[in-house]
Amino acid sequence: MMVNAPAKITFPSPDKQDGKRFTQMMERAEAAFEQKELRFTKLRQQVYGEIAATHSSIGAYEILARMADKGTRVAPISIYRAIDALLDAGVIHRLESKNAFFACRRADHTSTGRRPIFLSCEVCGAVGEVDGQDIFDLTDERARSAGFTPKVKFVEISGTCPRCTGKKPD
Amino acid sequence: MMVNAPAKITFPSPDKQDGKRFTQMMERAEAAFEQKELRFTKLRQQVYGEIAATHSSIGAYEILARMADKGTRVAPISIYRAIDALLDAGVIHRLESKNAFFACRRADHTSTGRRPIFLSCEVCGAVGEVDGQDIFDLTDERARSAGFTPKVKFVEISGTCPRCTGKKPD
DNA sequence: CCCGTGCGTGCTATGTTATTACACAAACCA
DNA sequence: TGGTTTGTGTAATAACATAGCACGCACGGG
């Protein structure tokens, strides 16, 4: 048993092969839409592109502004509708504590059914995901033992990411 | 060992002795301010009063409106400043998933240092608190094992409360 | 073939939540 | 008493999110 093995973490890495990674993310997103029988339309691709292109979380209006810079001018509601579809497809997550969105960097949520908790860096804004299925299981149990029927759960941690503390993971 | 004992839960009870409970809450809030060497000013009392008077969570602008109904007309910023003080004093909590606030019903957070998780009912809006220190310990450990230094954490569950499912707790 | 239906988008307007900047007042304390 | 800190007032604006209605396009049944 590897008791203190570092948790498998998915933190976005700036400055490393961004182009390649971006393309991969786009392909994975497309696959996710296909698998769920949802349409990965042009607008959704653009919105996802903006979210995936940042290494931190991004607000709806920031997406709007960046798209406008590139010549695509749409109304807020259109961004929100695209975001809803991306959330449905599971390719982005919503960060409740910041009212913002970030690209999911793990391929395995849907395949394994294990849900992640979110780690949001206060310094650089990066958002990481670590497996938190046991945590969700525990909260579920706790809620039920209080007679509460849980439906949607949120677990978010803000603090300092490995890069910003100087401490390297692995 | 009471393995499956119901978790100690603090859910607000409408229709029972509201006046008395309200006064108690006011007194406890006052004590909390005193202990922290913060000032429980008139504005803060009013804002706290509105939050404590509801059994569910309440938004800043709803507080504003209710105070206006009672003749106190203040700017949003004043509400937010009072809310900040109340959060500092630990007498209210913020529900991130709803951008709203609710009165803390447990006297013991600061004395025991055990932090609660929040259970928010989708039907009646009531927000309950159950001890979640073990859950926070686990999230902490998970974050650290990923090289992340946790600072602020929250765990929120939305679902159906005991009263709204028909199931009675205890 | 064309029509209905479902879905996605455009457009306009509006609602909701939160903050910035600056001035004044009250309390606190040296 | 004068300086500092803390709290409040006022005005404006930023940031986040939704409502309501119309139009276009793809797809399948008749």
Coordinates of C-alpha atoms (C1' of nucleotides) in Angstrom, one line a residue:
Chain A
M1 CA 0.0 0.0 0.0
M2 CA 1.3 3.4 -1.0
V3 CA 0.0 5.3 2.0
N4 CA 1.6 8.6 1.3
A5 CA 1.8 8.5 -2.5
P6 CA 1.2 12.0 -3.9
A7 CA -2.4 12.3 -5.1
K8 CA -2.8 12.2 -8.8
I9 CA -3.4 15.8 -9.7
T10 CA -4.2 17.5 -12.8
F11 CA -2.9 21.1 -12.8
P12 CA -2.7 23.1 -16.0
S13 CA 0.9 23.7 -17.1
P14 CA 1.5 27.0 -18.8
D15 CA 4.4 27.4 -21.1
K16 CA 4.6 23.7 -22.1
Q17 CA 3.4 22.6 -25.5
D18 CA 0.3 24.7 -25.3
G19 CA -0.6 24.3 -28.9
K20 CA -0.5 20.5 -28.7
R21 CA -2.4 20.3 -25.5
F22 CA -5.0 22.7 -26.8
T23 CA -5.7 20.6 -29.8
Q24 CA -5.9 17.5 -27.6
M25 CA -8.4 19.2 -25.4
M26 CA -10.5 20.2 -28.4
E27 CA -10.5 16.7 -29.6
R28 CA -11.5 15.3 -26.3
A29 CA -14.3 17.8 -26.0
E30 CA -15.6 16.9 -29.4
A31 CA -15.6 13.2 -28.4
A32 CA -17.4 14.0 -25.2
F33 CA -20.1 15.8 -27.2
E34 CA -20.4 13.0 -29.6
Q35 CA -20.7 10.4 -26.9
K36 CA -23.5 12.3 -25.2
E37 CA -25.2 13.0 -28.5
L38 CA -24.9 16.7 -28.1
R39 CA -23.8 19.1 -30.8
F40 CA -20.4 20.7 -30.6
T41 CA -21.4 23.7 -32.6
K42 CA -19.2 26.5 -33.8
L43 CA -20.3 28.8 -31.0
R44 CA -19.7 26.1 -28.4
Q45 CA -16.3 25.4 -29.9
Q46 CA -15.3 29.0 -29.7
V47 CA -16.5 29.4 -26.1
Y48 CA -14.8 26.1 -25.1
G49 CA -11.7 27.4 -26.9
E50 CA -11.5 30.5 -24.8
I51 CA -12.0 28.5 -21.6
A52 CA -9.4 25.9 -22.6
A53 CA -6.9 28.5 -23.6
T54 CA -6.6 29.9 -20.2
H55 CA -4.9 28.1 -17.4
S56 CA -7.1 29.5 -14.7
S57 CA -10.8 30.0 -14.4
I58 CA -12.6 32.6 -16.5
G59 CA -15.8 34.5 -16.2
A60 CA -18.5 34.5 -18.8
Y61 CA -18.0 38.2 -19.6
E62 CA -14.2 37.7 -20.0
I63 CA -15.0 35.0 -22.6
L64 CA -17.3 37.5 -24.2
A65 CA -14.6 40.1 -24.4
R66 CA -12.0 37.8 -25.8
M67 CA -14.3 36.6 -28.5
A68 CA -15.2 40.1 -29.3
D69 CA -11.4 40.9 -29.7
K70 CA -11.3 38.1 -32.3
G71 CA -14.3 39.5 -34.1
T72 CA -17.1 37.4 -32.8
R73 CA -19.6 39.6 -31.1
V74 CA -22.4 37.8 -29.2
A75 CA -24.8 38.5 -26.4
P76 CA -24.1 37.4 -22.8
I77 CA -27.0 34.9 -23.0
S78 CA -25.4 33.1 -25.9
I79 CA -22.2 32.6 -23.9
Y80 CA -24.3 31.3 -21.0
R81 CA -26.1 28.9 -23.2
A82 CA -22.9 27.6 -24.7
I83 CA -21.5 27.2 -21.1
D84 CA -24.6 25.2 -20.1
A85 CA -24.0 22.8 -23.0
L86 CA -20.3 22.5 -22.1
L87 CA -21.2 21.8 -18.5
D88 CA -23.7 19.2 -19.7
A89 CA -21.0 17.6 -21.8
G90 CA -18.8 17.6 -18.7
V91 CA -15.9 19.3 -20.5
I92 CA -15.8 22.3 -18.2
H93 CA -16.6 22.8 -14.5
R94 CA -18.1 25.7 -12.6
L95 CA -16.1 27.2 -9.8
E96 CA -18.8 28.4 -7.4
S97 CA -16.6 30.5 -5.2
K98 CA -15.6 32.7 -8.2
N99 CA -18.6 32.4 -10.4
A100 CA -16.3 31.3 -13.1
F101 CA -15.5 28.3 -15.3
F102 CA -12.5 26.2 -16.2
A103 CA -11.7 23.4 -18.6
C104 CA -11.8 19.9 -17.2
R105 CA -8.3 18.4 -17.5
R106 CA -9.2 14.8 -16.6
A107 CA -10.5 12.4 -19.1
D108 CA -11.8 10.0 -16.5
H109 CA -14.7 11.6 -14.6
T110 CA -17.3 10.0 -16.8
S111 CA -15.5 6.8 -17.5
T112 CA -14.7 6.1 -13.8
G113 CA -17.6 7.9 -12.2
R114 CA -15.1 9.4 -9.7
R115 CA -15.7 13.0 -9.0
P116 CA -12.9 15.5 -8.3
I117 CA -12.6 18.3 -5.8
F118 CA -11.3 21.6 -7.0
L119 CA -8.1 23.4 -5.9
S120 CA -8.0 27.0 -6.8
C121 CA -4.7 28.9 -6.5
E122 CA -5.1 32.4 -5.0
V123 CA -1.8 33.5 -6.5
C124 CA -1.9 32.5 -10.2
G125 CA -5.5 31.6 -10.5
A126 CA -4.9 28.1 -11.8
V127 CA -7.5 25.5 -10.9
G128 CA -6.5 21.9 -10.3
E129 CA -8.6 18.8 -9.8
V130 CA -7.9 15.8 -7.6
D131 CA -10.0 12.8 -7.1
G132 CA -12.4 13.3 -4.2
Q133 CA -14.8 10.4 -4.6
D134 CA -14.2 9.3 -1.0
I135 CA -14.8 12.8 0.2
F136 CA -18.1 13.0 -1.7
D137 CA -19.0 9.6 -0.3
L138 CA -18.3 10.8 3.2
T139 CA -20.3 14.0 2.8
D140 CA -23.2 12.0 1.3
E141 CA -23.2 9.7 4.3
R142 CA -23.0 12.6 6.7
A143 CA -26.0 14.3 5.0
R144 CA -28.1 11.2 5.0
S145 CA -27.4 10.4 8.6
A146 CA -28.9 13.8 9.3
G147 CA -32.0 12.9 7.4
F148 CA -31.0 15.0 4.5
T149 CA -31.2 13.7 0.9
P150 CA -28.2 15.0 -1.0
K151 CA -28.3 15.9 -4.7
V152 CA -25.6 18.3 -5.7
K153 CA -22.4 18.7 -3.8
F154 CA -19.6 21.3 -3.9
V155 CA -16.2 20.9 -2.5
E156 CA -13.7 23.7 -3.3
I157 CA -10.4 24.6 -1.7
S158 CA -8.6 27.8 -2.3
G159 CA -4.9 28.2 -1.4
T160 CA -1.6 28.1 -3.0
C161 CA -0.7 25.7 -5.8
P162 CA 2.6 23.8 -6.0
R163 CA 4.2 26.2 -8.5
C164 CA 3.3 29.2 -6.4
T165 CA 4.7 27.8 -3.1
G166 CA 7.9 26.8 -4.7
K167 CA 7.2 23.3 -3.5
K168 CA 7.2 20.9 -6.4
P169 CA 4.8 18.0 -6.5
D170 CA 5.9 14.4 -7.4
Chain B
M1 CA -19.8 3.1 19.9
M2 CA -22.9 4.4 18.2
V3 CA -22.0 3.7 14.7
N4 CA -25.2 4.8 13.0
A5 CA -26.3 7.4 15.4
P6 CA -27.9 10.3 13.5
A7 CA -25.4 13.2 13.0
K8 CA -26.0 16.1 15.2
I9 CA -27.7 18.6 13.0
T10 CA -28.7 22.1 13.4
F11 CA -31.6 22.9 11.2
P12 CA -33.7 26.0 11.8
S13 CA -37.2 25.3 13.0
P14 CA -39.8 27.7 11.8
D15 CA -43.0 28.2 13.9
K16 CA -41.4 27.3 17.2
Q17 CA -40.7 30.0 19.7
D18 CA -39.3 32.3 17.1
G19 CA -39.2 35.4 19.3
K20 CA -37.2 33.7 22.0
R21 CA -34.8 32.1 19.6
F22 CA -34.3 35.3 17.9
T23 CA -33.4 37.1 21.1
Q24 CA -31.0 34.3 22.0
M25 CA -29.3 34.6 18.6
M26 CA -29.0 38.4 19.0
E27 CA -27.4 37.9 22.4
R28 CA -25.0 35.2 21.1
A29 CA -24.0 37.5 18.2
E30 CA -23.4 40.3 20.6
A31 CA -21.2 38.1 22.7
A32 CA -19.3 36.9 19.6
F33 CA -18.5 40.5 18.7
E34 CA -17.4 41.3 22.1
Q35 CA -15.1 38.3 22.3
K36 CA -13.5 39.2 19.0
E37 CA -13.2 42.9 20.0
L38 CA -15.4 43.9 17.1
R39 CA -18.2 46.4 17.4
F40 CA -21.7 45.2 17.0
T41 CA -23.1 48.5 15.7
K42 CA -26.7 49.4 15.0
L43 CA -26.3 48.8 11.3
R44 CA -24.7 45.4 11.9
Q45 CA -27.4 44.5 14.3
Q46 CA -30.1 45.4 11.8
V47 CA -28.4 43.4 9.1
Y48 CA -27.9 40.4 11.4
G49 CA -31.5 40.8 12.5
E50 CA -32.7 40.3 9.0
I51 CA -30.5 37.3 8.4
A52 CA -31.4 35.7 11.7
A53 CA -35.1 36.3 11.1
T54 CA -35.2 34.1 8.1
H55 CA -34.9 30.3 8.3
S56 CA -33.2 30.1 5.0
S57 CA -30.4 31.9 3.3
I58 CA -30.9 35.5 2.1
G59 CA -29.2 37.6 -0.4
A60 CA -27.7 41.0 0.3
Y61 CA -30.3 42.8 -1.8
E62 CA -33.2 41.0 -0.1
I63 CA -31.8 42.3 3.3
L64 CA -31.6 45.7 1.7
A65 CA -35.3 45.5 0.7
R66 CA -36.5 44.3 4.0
M67 CA -34.7 47.0 5.8
A68 CA -36.1 49.6 3.4
D69 CA -39.6 48.3 4.2
K70 CA -38.8 49.0 7.8
G71 CA -37.7 52.5 7.1
T72 CA -33.9 52.0 7.0
R73 CA -32.6 52.9 3.5
V74 CA -29.0 52.2 3.0
A75 CA -26.7 51.6 0.0
P76 CA -25.7 48.1 -1.1
I77 CA -22.1 48.7 0.0
S78 CA -23.3 49.3 3.5
I79 CA -25.0 45.9 3.6
Y80 CA -21.9 44.3 2.2
R81 CA -19.7 45.9 4.8
A82 CA -22.0 44.8 7.6
I83 CA -22.0 41.3 6.1
D84 CA -18.2 41.3 6.1
A85 CA -18.1 42.1 9.8
L86 CA -20.7 39.5 10.6
L87 CA -18.7 36.9 8.7
D88 CA -15.6 38.0 10.6
A89 CA -17.4 37.6 13.8
G90 CA -18.5 34.1 12.7
V91 CA -22.2 34.7 13.4
I92 CA -23.2 34.2 9.8
H93 CA -22.0 32.0 6.9
R94 CA -21.9 32.5 3.2
L95 CA -23.5 30.0 1.0
E96 CA -21.3 30.1 -2.1
S97 CA -23.5 28.1 -4.3
K98 CA -26.3 30.6 -3.9
N99 CA -24.5 33.8 -3.3
A100 CA -26.4 34.2 -0.1
F101 CA -26.0 34.3 3.7
F102 CA -27.5 32.6 6.7
A103 CA -27.2 32.8 10.4
C104 CA -25.0 30.4 12.2
R105 CA -27.0 28.2 14.5
R106 CA -24.2 26.5 16.3
A107 CA -22.5 28.1 19.2
D108 CA -19.6 25.7 19.0
H109 CA -17.5 26.4 15.9
T110 CA -15.1 28.8 17.5
S111 CA -15.0 27.0 20.9
T112 CA -14.4 23.6 19.5
G113 CA -12.7 24.6 16.3
R114 CA -14.8 22.0 14.4
R115 CA -16.0 23.3 11.1
P116 CA -19.4 22.4 9.7
I117 CA -20.6 21.5 6.2
F118 CA -23.7 23.1 4.9
L119 CA -26.9 21.4 3.8
S120 CA -29.2 23.5 1.7
C121 CA -32.7 22.4 1.0
E122 CA -33.9 22.9 -2.5
V123 CA -37.5 22.8 -1.5
C124 CA -37.9 25.1 1.5
G125 CA -34.5 26.9 1.4
A126 CA -33.5 26.0 4.9
V127 CA -29.8 25.6 5.5
G128 CA -28.5 23.2 8.1
E129 CA -25.1 22.6 9.5
V130 CA -23.5 19.3 10.4
D131 CA -20.1 18.8 11.8
G132 CA -17.7 18.2 8.9
Q133 CA -14.3 18.5 10.6
D134 CA -13.3 15.0 9.5
I135 CA -14.3 15.9 5.9
F136 CA -12.2 19.1 6.0
D137 CA -9.3 17.1 7.4
L138 CA -9.6 14.8 4.5
T139 CA -9.8 17.5 1.9
D140 CA -6.8 19.2 3.5
E141 CA -4.7 16.0 3.4
R142 CA -5.8 15.4 -0.2
A143 CA -4.8 18.9 -1.2
R144 CA -1.4 18.8 0.5
S145 CA -0.6 15.4 -1.0
A146 CA -0.9 17.2 -4.3
G147 CA 1.5 19.9 -3.2
F148 CA -1.3 22.4 -2.7
T149 CA -1.4 24.5 0.4
P150 CA -5.1 24.9 1.4
K151 CA -6.4 28.0 3.0
V152 CA -10.1 28.4 2.6
K153 CA -12.4 25.5 2.1
F154 CA -16.1 24.9 1.8
V155 CA -18.3 21.9 1.4
E156 CA -21.9 22.5 0.5
I157 CA -24.6 20.0 -0.3
S158 CA -27.9 20.9 -1.9
G159 CA -30.8 18.4 -1.7
T160 CA -33.9 17.9 0.4
C161 CA -34.1 18.5 4.1
P162 CA -35.7 16.1 6.6
R163 CA -38.9 18.1 6.8
C164 CA -39.3 18.3 3.1
T165 CA -38.8 14.6 2.5
G166 CA -41.3 13.6 5.1
K167 CA -38.6 11.6 6.8
K168 CA -38.1 12.8 10.3
P169 CA -34.5 12.9 11.7
D170 CA -33.8 11.5 15.2
Chain C
dC1 C1' -42.0 17.2 -51.0
dC2 C1' -43.2 19.9 -47.4
dC3 C1' -44.5 20.5 -42.9
dG4 C1' -44.0 20.0 -38.0
dT5 C1' -41.0 19.6 -34.2
dG6 C1' -36.8 20.2 -31.7
dC7 C1' -32.8 22.6 -31.1
dG8 C1' -29.6 26.3 -31.4
dT9 C1' -28.9 31.1 -32.1
dG10 C1' -29.9 36.3 -32.3
dC11 C1' -31.7 40.3 -30.3
dT12 C1' -33.3 43.5 -26.7
dA13 C1' -34.0 44.3 -22.3
dT14 C1' -33.7 43.6 -17.5
dG15 C1' -32.6 41.6 -13.1
dT16 C1' -29.2 40.4 -9.6
dT17 C1' -24.8 40.5 -7.1
dA18 C1' -20.7 43.1 -5.7
dT19 C1' -17.1 46.7 -5.7
dT20 C1' -14.5 51.3 -6.3
dA21 C1' -13.5 55.9 -4.9
dC22 C1' -13.9 59.5 -2.1
dA23 C1' -15.8 62.2 1.9
dC24 C1' -17.4 62.7 6.5
dA25 C1' -18.3 61.2 11.3
dA26 C1' -17.5 58.7 15.5
dA27 C1' -14.6 56.2 18.8
dC28 C1' -10.2 55.5 20.7
dC29 C1' -6.0 56.7 22.6
dA30 C1' -1.8 59.2 23.3
Chain D
dT1 C1' -6.4 68.1 21.8
dG2 C1' -4.9 66.2 17.8
dG3 C1' -3.9 62.1 15.2
dT4 C1' -5.3 57.4 14.0
dT5 C1' -8.4 53.8 13.2
dT6 C1' -12.9 52.3 12.2
dG7 C1' -17.5 52.8 10.5
dT8 C1' -20.9 55.0 7.5
dG9 C1' -22.8 57.9 3.5
dT10 C1' -23.1 58.8 -1.4
dA11 C1' -22.6 58.0 -6.3
dA12 C1' -21.2 55.5 -9.8
dT13 C1' -20.0 51.3 -12.0
dA14 C1' -18.5 46.6 -12.7
dA15 C1' -19.5 41.8 -12.8
dC16 C1' -22.7 38.0 -13.1
dA17 C1' -27.1 36.1 -15.0
dT18 C1' -31.8 35.5 -17.0
dA19 C1' -36.4 36.6 -19.5
dG20 C1' -39.1 36.7 -23.7
dC21 C1' -39.7 36.4 -28.3
dA22 C1' -38.3 35.6 -33.2
dC23 C1' -35.9 33.2 -36.7
dG24 C1' -33.2 29.6 -39.0
dC25 C1' -31.8 25.0 -39.7
dA26 C1' -31.8 19.9 -39.5
dC27 C1' -34.4 15.9 -39.3
dG28 C1' -38.2 12.6 -39.7
dG29 C1' -43.2 11.5 -40.7
dG30 C1' -46.8 12.0 -43.7

